Amino acid sequence: LSAAPPAAFTPAECAQFEVDGYLVIRRLVDSLWRERMLAVTRDGVQRLIEPLEFEADLHYPGAPASRDAVGGRTVRRLKQALSRDYVFIEWLQQPAIVGRLRQLLGPEVYCPLAHHNCIMTKAPAFSSETGWHQDTRYWSFTRPELVNVWLALGHEYPDNGCLKVIPGTHRMAFDRSLFDDELFLRPDLPANRALIEREVFVELEPGDVLFFHARPFHAASRNATSETKYSVVFTFRGVDNPPLP
């Protein structure tokens, strides 16, 4: 039997998270957990098990124009992962996850079911490009102190649209004029171009877990390979950070 992974960040890892706003822990999930999650994921995509979101629904660059267009039934994400199979609840209760979240958010941690709680899919040919954004564009909490947990079920690298981040932007303030109407960074502005030049690709191997703050800018390109990429994503908050009405 393999040894259980450590249930906490090291002091150096905590310091790195504070500076960059994200941190990757390698091989945090073994193949048994991943295979169970992959089976649920592939079944949900093949049978189009609701609730889900199609690429065509968001109209991001590269997406099919509508659900009726060619590729219009390409799944972008399977929603409500925690209710799809008990494996996701089992995994989130592991000390290796809970212990680290308590270090970042406090002794009592909540998983809001309305935010992420999904399996992100990025299929060949009909995947879309996601612009630079902060996850707080979607959410309203007392403070913007939330943490996402992103599990790679397979390989994630630039060619298949891995996440890319701009380190340290969770600690910066930005004027509204730098964003478009949907709160994506405007790439046509010189100030934003200089910021985007600092991008870092978060390449992951199967079983790697990315912990990232809700405020660093992140984006993703299209999948240029022949294999679909699958990522399990959840969001967490501390007990002292309730949602706003």
PDB file of C-alpha atoms in Angstrom:
ATOM      1  CA  LEU A   1       0.000   0.000   0.000  1.00  0.00           C
ATOM      2  CA  SER A   2       1.243   3.479  -0.826  1.00  0.00           C
ATOM      3  CA  ALA A   3       1.643   5.971   2.005  1.00  0.00           C
ATOM      4  CA  ALA A   4      -1.126   8.510   2.462  1.00  0.00           C
ATOM      5  CA  PRO A   5      -0.188  11.975   1.143  1.00  0.00           C
ATOM      6  CA  PRO A   6       0.624  14.688   3.697  1.00  0.00           C
ATOM      7  CA  ALA A   7      -2.431  16.469   5.071  1.00  0.00           C
ATOM      8  CA  ALA A   8      -0.942  19.963   5.018  1.00  0.00           C
ATOM      9  CA  PHE A   9       1.084  22.461   3.031  1.00  0.00           C
ATOM     10  CA  THR A  10       4.627  23.065   4.179  1.00  0.00           C
ATOM     11  CA  PRO A  11       5.409  26.586   5.457  1.00  0.00           C
ATOM     12  CA  ALA A  12       7.248  27.263   2.185  1.00  0.00           C
ATOM     13  CA  GLU A  13       4.202  26.180   0.171  1.00  0.00           C
ATOM     14  CA  CYS A  14       1.905  28.434   2.199  1.00  0.00           C
ATOM     15  CA  ALA A  15       4.266  31.344   1.578  1.00  0.00           C
ATOM     16  CA  GLN A  16       4.348  30.574  -2.148  1.00  0.00           C
ATOM     17  CA  PHE A  17       0.542  30.510  -2.296  1.00  0.00           C
ATOM     18  CA  GLU A  18       0.396  33.924  -0.654  1.00  0.00           C
ATOM     19  CA  VAL A  19       2.803  35.359  -3.237  1.00  0.00           C
ATOM     20  CA  ASP A  20       1.478  33.718  -6.421  1.00  0.00           C
ATOM     21  CA  GLY A  21      -2.163  32.984  -5.580  1.00  0.00           C
ATOM     22  CA  TYR A  22      -1.880  29.366  -6.682  1.00  0.00           C
ATOM     23  CA  LEU A  23       0.039  26.191  -5.924  1.00  0.00           C
ATOM     24  CA  VAL A  24       0.252  22.743  -7.518  1.00  0.00           C
ATOM     25  CA  ILE A  25       0.583  19.611  -5.390  1.00  0.00           C
ATOM     26  CA  ARG A  26       1.830  16.748  -7.508  1.00  0.00           C
ATOM     27  CA  ARG A  27       0.370  13.228  -7.453  1.00  0.00           C
ATOM     28  CA  LEU A  28      -2.115  14.060  -4.711  1.00  0.00           C
ATOM     29  CA  VAL A  29      -4.746  11.673  -6.093  1.00  0.00           C
ATOM     30  CA  ASP A  30      -4.046   8.027  -6.895  1.00  0.00           C
ATOM     31  CA  SER A  31      -5.241   6.137  -9.962  1.00  0.00           C
ATOM     32  CA  LEU A  32      -8.137   4.427  -8.148  1.00  0.00           C
ATOM     33  CA  TRP A  33      -9.849   7.737  -7.323  1.00  0.00           C
ATOM     34  CA  ARG A  34      -9.185   9.085 -10.808  1.00  0.00           C
ATOM     35  CA  GLU A  35     -10.524   6.027 -12.611  1.00  0.00           C
ATOM     36  CA  ARG A  36     -13.746   6.163 -10.612  1.00  0.00           C
ATOM     37  CA  MET A  37     -14.175   9.842 -11.425  1.00  0.00           C
ATOM     38  CA  LEU A  38     -13.333   9.287 -15.084  1.00  0.00           C
ATOM     39  CA  ALA A  39     -15.964   6.571 -15.371  1.00  0.00           C
ATOM     40  CA  VAL A  40     -18.647   8.923 -14.016  1.00  0.00           C
ATOM     41  CA  THR A  41     -17.404  11.732 -16.254  1.00  0.00           C
ATOM     42  CA  ARG A  42     -17.352   9.735 -19.473  1.00  0.00           C
ATOM     43  CA  ASP A  43     -20.795   8.345 -18.773  1.00  0.00           C
ATOM     44  CA  GLY A  44     -22.174  11.825 -18.140  1.00  0.00           C
ATOM     45  CA  VAL A  45     -20.667  13.197 -21.352  1.00  0.00           C
ATOM     46  CA  GLN A  46     -21.745  10.256 -23.491  1.00  0.00           C
ATOM     47  CA  ARG A  47     -25.333  10.216 -22.215  1.00  0.00           C
ATOM     48  CA  LEU A  48     -25.588  13.994 -21.767  1.00  0.00           C
ATOM     49  CA  ILE A  49     -26.718  13.627 -18.162  1.00  0.00           C
ATOM     50  CA  GLU A  50     -28.132  16.921 -16.894  1.00  0.00           C
ATOM     51  CA  PRO A  51     -27.337  19.386 -15.504  1.00  0.00           C
ATOM     52  CA  LEU A  52     -24.660  20.344 -17.999  1.00  0.00           C
ATOM     53  CA  GLU A  53     -23.419  23.211 -20.121  1.00  0.00           C
ATOM     54  CA  PHE A  54     -22.625  23.094 -23.826  1.00  0.00           C
ATOM     55  CA  GLU A  55     -19.820  25.036 -25.489  1.00  0.00           C
ATOM     56  CA  ALA A  56     -22.455  26.702 -27.664  1.00  0.00           C
ATOM     57  CA  ASP A  57     -24.216  28.145 -24.612  1.00  0.00           C
ATOM     58  CA  LEU A  58     -21.470  30.647 -23.760  1.00  0.00           C
ATOM     59  CA  HIS A  59     -20.539  31.903 -27.237  1.00  0.00           C
ATOM     60  CA  TYR A  60     -16.849  32.100 -26.364  1.00  0.00           C
ATOM     61  CA  PRO A  61     -14.335  32.317 -29.253  1.00  0.00           C
ATOM     62  CA  GLY A  62     -14.191  29.013 -31.140  1.00  0.00           C
ATOM     63  CA  ALA A  63     -17.477  27.648 -29.806  1.00  0.00           C
ATOM     64  CA  PRO A  64     -20.232  26.435 -32.152  1.00  0.00           C
ATOM     65  CA  ALA A  65     -22.717  29.190 -32.957  1.00  0.00           C
ATOM     66  CA  SER A  66     -25.666  27.312 -31.457  1.00  0.00           C
ATOM     67  CA  ARG A  67     -26.724  23.934 -30.124  1.00  0.00           C
ATOM     68  CA  ASP A  68     -28.075  23.150 -33.597  1.00  0.00           C
ATOM     69  CA  ALA A  69     -24.779  23.916 -35.373  1.00  0.00           C
ATOM     70  CA  VAL A  70     -22.073  21.349 -36.129  1.00  0.00           C
ATOM     71  CA  GLY A  71     -20.548  20.415 -32.754  1.00  0.00           C
ATOM     72  CA  GLY A  72     -23.307  22.280 -30.963  1.00  0.00           C
ATOM     73  CA  ARG A  73     -23.843  19.445 -28.484  1.00  0.00           C
ATOM     74  CA  THR A  74     -20.224  19.488 -27.320  1.00  0.00           C
ATOM     75  CA  VAL A  75     -20.201  19.456 -23.503  1.00  0.00           C
ATOM     76  CA  ARG A  76     -18.259  22.216 -21.783  1.00  0.00           C
ATOM     77  CA  ARG A  77     -18.882  21.062 -18.242  1.00  0.00           C
ATOM     78  CA  LEU A  78     -20.944  18.647 -16.197  1.00  0.00           C
ATOM     79  CA  LYS A  79     -22.570  20.601 -13.380  1.00  0.00           C
ATOM     80  CA  GLN A  80     -23.350  19.487  -9.816  1.00  0.00           C
ATOM     81  CA  ALA A  81     -20.516  16.972  -9.591  1.00  0.00           C
ATOM     82  CA  LEU A  82     -21.144  16.260  -5.913  1.00  0.00           C
ATOM     83  CA  SER A  83     -24.583  14.861  -6.677  1.00  0.00           C
ATOM     84  CA  ARG A  84     -23.393  12.709  -9.602  1.00  0.00           C
ATOM     85  CA  ASP A  85     -21.511  10.129  -7.566  1.00  0.00           C
ATOM     86  CA  TYR A  86     -20.384   9.666  -3.990  1.00  0.00           C
ATOM     87  CA  VAL A  87     -16.754   9.382  -5.135  1.00  0.00           C
ATOM     88  CA  PHE A  88     -16.496  13.174  -5.301  1.00  0.00           C
ATOM     89  CA  ILE A  89     -17.753  13.623  -1.737  1.00  0.00           C
ATOM     90  CA  GLU A  90     -15.389  10.894  -0.525  1.00  0.00           C
ATOM     91  CA  TRP A  91     -12.449  12.555  -2.210  1.00  0.00           C
ATOM     92  CA  LEU A  92     -13.164  16.050  -0.872  1.00  0.00           C
ATOM     93  CA  GLN A  93     -13.274  14.673   2.663  1.00  0.00           C
ATOM     94  CA  GLN A  94      -9.726  13.343   2.414  1.00  0.00           C
ATOM     95  CA  PRO A  95      -7.312  14.890   4.960  1.00  0.00           C
ATOM     96  CA  ALA A  96      -4.957  15.839   2.111  1.00  0.00           C
ATOM     97  CA  ILE A  97      -7.652  18.212   0.803  1.00  0.00           C
ATOM     98  CA  VAL A  98      -9.394  19.333   3.995  1.00  0.00           C
ATOM     99  CA  GLY A  99      -6.153  19.946   5.876  1.00  0.00           C
ATOM    100  CA  ARG A 100      -4.791  22.243   3.201  1.00  0.00           C
ATOM    101  CA  LEU A 101      -8.037  24.167   2.840  1.00  0.00           C
ATOM    102  CA  ARG A 102      -8.123  24.798   6.585  1.00  0.00           C
ATOM    103  CA  GLN A 103      -4.656  26.313   6.356  1.00  0.00           C
ATOM    104  CA  LEU A 104      -5.886  28.754   3.714  1.00  0.00           C
ATOM    105  CA  LEU A 105      -9.438  29.481   4.900  1.00  0.00           C
ATOM    106  CA  GLY A 106      -9.664  28.697   8.600  1.00  0.00           C
ATOM    107  CA  PRO A 107     -10.787  25.759  10.747  1.00  0.00           C
ATOM    108  CA  GLU A 108     -14.294  25.458   9.287  1.00  0.00           C
ATOM    109  CA  VAL A 109     -14.613  25.218   5.511  1.00  0.00           C
ATOM    110  CA  TYR A 110     -17.710  25.243   3.302  1.00  0.00           C
ATOM    111  CA  CYS A 111     -18.145  24.028  -0.283  1.00  0.00           C
ATOM    112  CA  PRO A 112     -20.752  26.273  -1.999  1.00  0.00           C
ATOM    113  CA  LEU A 113     -22.755  23.987  -4.272  1.00  0.00           C
ATOM    114  CA  ALA A 114     -23.589  26.784  -6.730  1.00  0.00           C
ATOM    115  CA  HIS A 115     -19.983  27.653  -7.625  1.00  0.00           C
ATOM    116  CA  HIS A 116     -17.874  25.311  -9.725  1.00  0.00           C
ATOM    117  CA  ASN A 117     -18.852  21.925  -8.231  1.00  0.00           C
ATOM    118  CA  CYS A 118     -18.332  20.571 -11.725  1.00  0.00           C
ATOM    119  CA  ILE A 119     -16.262  18.560 -14.170  1.00  0.00           C
ATOM    120  CA  MET A 120     -14.747  20.798 -16.819  1.00  0.00           C
ATOM    121  CA  THR A 121     -14.381  19.185 -20.239  1.00  0.00           C
ATOM    122  CA  LYS A 122     -12.370  20.514 -23.167  1.00  0.00           C
ATOM    123  CA  ALA A 123     -13.067  18.511 -26.286  1.00  0.00           C
ATOM    124  CA  PRO A 124     -11.134  18.546 -29.572  1.00  0.00           C
ATOM    125  CA  ALA A 125     -12.396  20.592 -32.526  1.00  0.00           C
ATOM    126  CA  PHE A 126     -15.278  22.362 -30.770  1.00  0.00           C
ATOM    127  CA  SER A 127     -13.737  23.628 -27.540  1.00  0.00           C
ATOM    128  CA  SER A 128     -13.630  27.362 -26.942  1.00  0.00           C
ATOM    129  CA  GLU A 129     -11.197  29.934 -25.654  1.00  0.00           C
ATOM    130  CA  THR A 130     -11.776  31.447 -22.206  1.00  0.00           C
ATOM    131  CA  GLY A 131     -10.520  35.014 -21.774  1.00  0.00           C
ATOM    132  CA  TRP A 132      -8.591  36.417 -18.831  1.00  0.00           C
ATOM    133  CA  HIS A 133     -10.854  36.732 -15.809  1.00  0.00           C
ATOM    134  CA  GLN A 134     -11.105  36.484 -12.043  1.00  0.00           C
ATOM    135  CA  ASP A 135     -13.603  34.008 -10.629  1.00  0.00           C
ATOM    136  CA  THR A 136     -14.992  36.723  -8.392  1.00  0.00           C
ATOM    137  CA  ARG A 137     -16.736  38.095 -11.515  1.00  0.00           C
ATOM    138  CA  TYR A 138     -19.326  35.350 -10.988  1.00  0.00           C
ATOM    139  CA  TRP A 139     -19.683  35.475  -7.222  1.00  0.00           C
ATOM    140  CA  SER A 140     -20.812  37.696  -4.345  1.00  0.00           C
ATOM    141  CA  PHE A 141     -19.393  36.879  -0.933  1.00  0.00           C
ATOM    142  CA  THR A 142     -18.557  39.013   2.084  1.00  0.00           C
ATOM    143  CA  ARG A 143     -14.891  38.897   1.050  1.00  0.00           C
ATOM    144  CA  PRO A 144     -13.264  37.633  -2.154  1.00  0.00           C
ATOM    145  CA  GLU A 145     -11.316  35.039  -0.164  1.00  0.00           C
ATOM    146  CA  LEU A 146     -12.280  31.781  -1.843  1.00  0.00           C
ATOM    147  CA  VAL A 147     -10.100  28.888  -2.971  1.00  0.00           C
ATOM    148  CA  ASN A 148     -10.604  26.615  -5.956  1.00  0.00           C
ATOM    149  CA  VAL A 149      -9.424  23.013  -6.015  1.00  0.00           C
ATOM    150  CA  TRP A 150      -8.691  21.736  -9.537  1.00  0.00           C
ATOM    151  CA  LEU A 151      -7.922  18.043 -10.058  1.00  0.00           C
ATOM    152  CA  ALA A 152      -6.411  16.895 -13.355  1.00  0.00           C
ATOM    153  CA  LEU A 153      -7.964  13.584 -14.412  1.00  0.00           C
ATOM    154  CA  GLY A 154      -5.480  13.407 -17.290  1.00  0.00           C
ATOM    155  CA  HIS A 155      -2.550  15.327 -18.735  1.00  0.00           C
ATOM    156  CA  GLU A 156      -3.008  19.100 -19.018  1.00  0.00           C
ATOM    157  CA  TYR A 157      -0.587  21.130 -21.147  1.00  0.00           C
ATOM    158  CA  PRO A 158      -0.728  24.101 -23.557  1.00  0.00           C
ATOM    159  CA  ASP A 159      -1.766  22.095 -26.608  1.00  0.00           C
ATOM    160  CA  ASN A 160      -4.919  20.745 -24.950  1.00  0.00           C
ATOM    161  CA  GLY A 161      -5.888  24.008 -23.293  1.00  0.00           C
ATOM    162  CA  CYS A 162      -4.408  23.815 -19.814  1.00  0.00           C
ATOM    163  CA  LEU A 163      -5.081  26.658 -17.414  1.00  0.00           C
ATOM    164  CA  LYS A 164      -2.763  29.650 -17.551  1.00  0.00           C
ATOM    165  CA  VAL A 165      -2.468  32.184 -14.737  1.00  0.00           C
ATOM    166  CA  ILE A 166      -0.916  35.571 -14.017  1.00  0.00           C
ATOM    167  CA  PRO A 167       0.847  35.122 -10.664  1.00  0.00           C
ATOM    168  CA  GLY A 168       0.284  37.662  -7.938  1.00  0.00           C
ATOM    169  CA  THR A 169      -2.772  39.322  -9.456  1.00  0.00           C
ATOM    170  CA  HIS A 170      -4.918  38.214  -6.504  1.00  0.00           C
ATOM    171  CA  ARG A 171      -3.169  40.931  -4.487  1.00  0.00           C
ATOM    172  CA  MET A 172      -3.698  43.715  -7.030  1.00  0.00           C
ATOM    173  CA  ALA A 173      -6.551  46.177  -7.658  1.00  0.00           C
ATOM    174  CA  PHE A 174      -7.790  46.879 -11.187  1.00  0.00           C
ATOM    175  CA  ASP A 175      -9.837  49.723 -12.623  1.00  0.00           C
ATOM    176  CA  ARG A 176     -13.126  48.789 -14.250  1.00  0.00           C
ATOM    177  CA  SER A 177     -11.980  50.403 -17.515  1.00  0.00           C
ATOM    178  CA  LEU A 178      -9.531  47.523 -18.053  1.00  0.00           C
ATOM    179  CA  PHE A 179     -12.414  45.073 -18.500  1.00  0.00           C
ATOM    180  CA  ASP A 180     -15.011  44.486 -21.187  1.00  0.00           C
ATOM    181  CA  ASP A 181     -18.739  44.255 -20.521  1.00  0.00           C
ATOM    182  CA  GLU A 182     -18.426  40.622 -19.378  1.00  0.00           C
ATOM    183  CA  LEU A 183     -15.540  41.431 -17.014  1.00  0.00           C
ATOM    184  CA  PHE A 184     -12.799  39.860 -19.103  1.00  0.00           C
ATOM    185  CA  LEU A 185      -9.505  41.730 -19.401  1.00  0.00           C
ATOM    186  CA  ARG A 186      -9.368  43.722 -22.638  1.00  0.00           C
ATOM    187  CA  PRO A 187      -6.315  42.429 -24.550  1.00  0.00           C
ATOM    188  CA  ASP A 188      -6.238  45.548 -26.758  1.00  0.00           C
ATOM    189  CA  LEU A 189      -5.087  47.790 -23.899  1.00  0.00           C
ATOM    190  CA  PRO A 190      -1.305  48.264 -23.420  1.00  0.00           C
ATOM    191  CA  ALA A 191      -1.570  47.939 -19.634  1.00  0.00           C
ATOM    192  CA  ASN A 192      -3.320  44.593 -20.004  1.00  0.00           C
ATOM    193  CA  ARG A 193      -0.902  43.337 -22.645  1.00  0.00           C
ATOM    194  CA  ALA A 194       1.996  43.963 -20.271  1.00  0.00           C
ATOM    195  CA  LEU A 195       0.159  42.034 -17.589  1.00  0.00           C
ATOM    196  CA  ILE A 196      -0.704  39.114 -19.891  1.00  0.00           C
ATOM    197  CA  GLU A 197       2.955  38.773 -20.889  1.00  0.00           C
ATOM    198  CA  ARG A 198       3.539  37.450 -17.363  1.00  0.00           C
ATOM    199  CA  GLU A 199       1.308  34.414 -17.995  1.00  0.00           C
ATOM    200  CA  VAL A 200       2.357  30.998 -16.691  1.00  0.00           C
ATOM    201  CA  PHE A 201       0.985  27.733 -18.070  1.00  0.00           C
ATOM    202  CA  VAL A 202      -0.107  25.378 -15.271  1.00  0.00           C
ATOM    203  CA  GLU A 203       0.887  22.025 -16.711  1.00  0.00           C
ATOM    204  CA  LEU A 204      -0.522  19.083 -14.765  1.00  0.00           C
ATOM    205  CA  GLU A 205      -0.068  15.330 -14.766  1.00  0.00           C
ATOM    206  CA  PRO A 206      -2.908  12.925 -13.894  1.00  0.00           C
ATOM    207  CA  GLY A 207      -3.614  13.182 -10.174  1.00  0.00           C
ATOM    208  CA  ASP A 208      -2.036  16.609  -9.709  1.00  0.00           C
ATOM    209  CA  VAL A 209      -4.138  19.152  -7.807  1.00  0.00           C
ATOM    210  CA  LEU A 210      -4.051  22.901  -8.334  1.00  0.00           C
ATOM    211  CA  PHE A 211      -5.128  25.077  -5.417  1.00  0.00           C
ATOM    212  CA  PHE A 212      -5.801  28.648  -6.549  1.00  0.00           C
ATOM    213  CA  HIS A 213      -7.304  31.776  -5.069  1.00  0.00           C
ATOM    214  CA  ALA A 214     -10.458  33.109  -6.752  1.00  0.00           C
ATOM    215  CA  ARG A 215      -8.797  36.435  -7.657  1.00  0.00           C
ATOM    216  CA  PRO A 216      -5.687  35.730  -9.776  1.00  0.00           C
ATOM    217  CA  PHE A 217      -6.373  36.198 -13.466  1.00  0.00           C
ATOM    218  CA  HIS A 218      -6.565  32.955 -15.409  1.00  0.00           C
ATOM    219  CA  ALA A 219      -7.553  31.866 -18.898  1.00  0.00           C
ATOM    220  CA  ALA A 220      -7.416  28.861 -21.210  1.00  0.00           C
ATOM    221  CA  SER A 221      -7.031  28.296 -24.934  1.00  0.00           C
ATOM    222  CA  ARG A 222      -8.744  25.729 -27.137  1.00  0.00           C
ATOM    223  CA  ASN A 223      -7.875  22.028 -27.218  1.00  0.00           C
ATOM    224  CA  ALA A 224      -5.764  21.374 -30.324  1.00  0.00           C
ATOM    225  CA  THR A 225      -5.269  17.654 -29.646  1.00  0.00           C
ATOM    226  CA  SER A 226      -7.409  14.610 -30.444  1.00  0.00           C
ATOM    227  CA  GLU A 227      -8.218  13.740 -26.815  1.00  0.00           C
ATOM    228  CA  THR A 228     -10.713  15.383 -24.468  1.00  0.00           C
ATOM    229  CA  LYS A 229      -9.312  16.968 -21.300  1.00  0.00           C
ATOM    230  CA  TYR A 230     -11.218  16.447 -18.029  1.00  0.00           C
ATOM    231  CA  SER A 231     -10.764  18.436 -14.812  1.00  0.00           C
ATOM    232  CA  VAL A 232     -12.717  18.236 -11.544  1.00  0.00           C
ATOM    233  CA  VAL A 233     -13.210  21.653  -9.936  1.00  0.00           C
ATOM    234  CA  PHE A 234     -14.670  22.744  -6.594  1.00  0.00           C
ATOM    235  CA  THR A 235     -14.720  26.042  -4.698  1.00  0.00           C
ATOM    236  CA  PHE A 236     -14.404  26.616  -0.953  1.00  0.00           C
ATOM    237  CA  ARG A 237     -14.943  29.423   1.554  1.00  0.00           C
ATOM    238  CA  GLY A 238     -14.387  29.894   5.239  1.00  0.00           C
ATOM    239  CA  VAL A 239     -17.271  29.904   7.714  1.00  0.00           C
ATOM    240  CA  ASP A 240     -16.689  33.625   8.307  1.00  0.00           C
ATOM    241  CA  ASN A 241     -17.194  34.485   4.629  1.00  0.00           C
ATOM    242  CA  PRO A 242     -20.904  33.951   3.886  1.00  0.00           C
ATOM    243  CA  PRO A 243     -22.544  34.813   0.559  1.00  0.00           C
ATOM    244  CA  LEU A 244     -24.221  38.184   0.112  1.00  0.00           C
ATOM    245  CA  PRO A 245     -27.960  38.378  -0.620  1.00  0.00           C
TER     246      PRO A 245
END
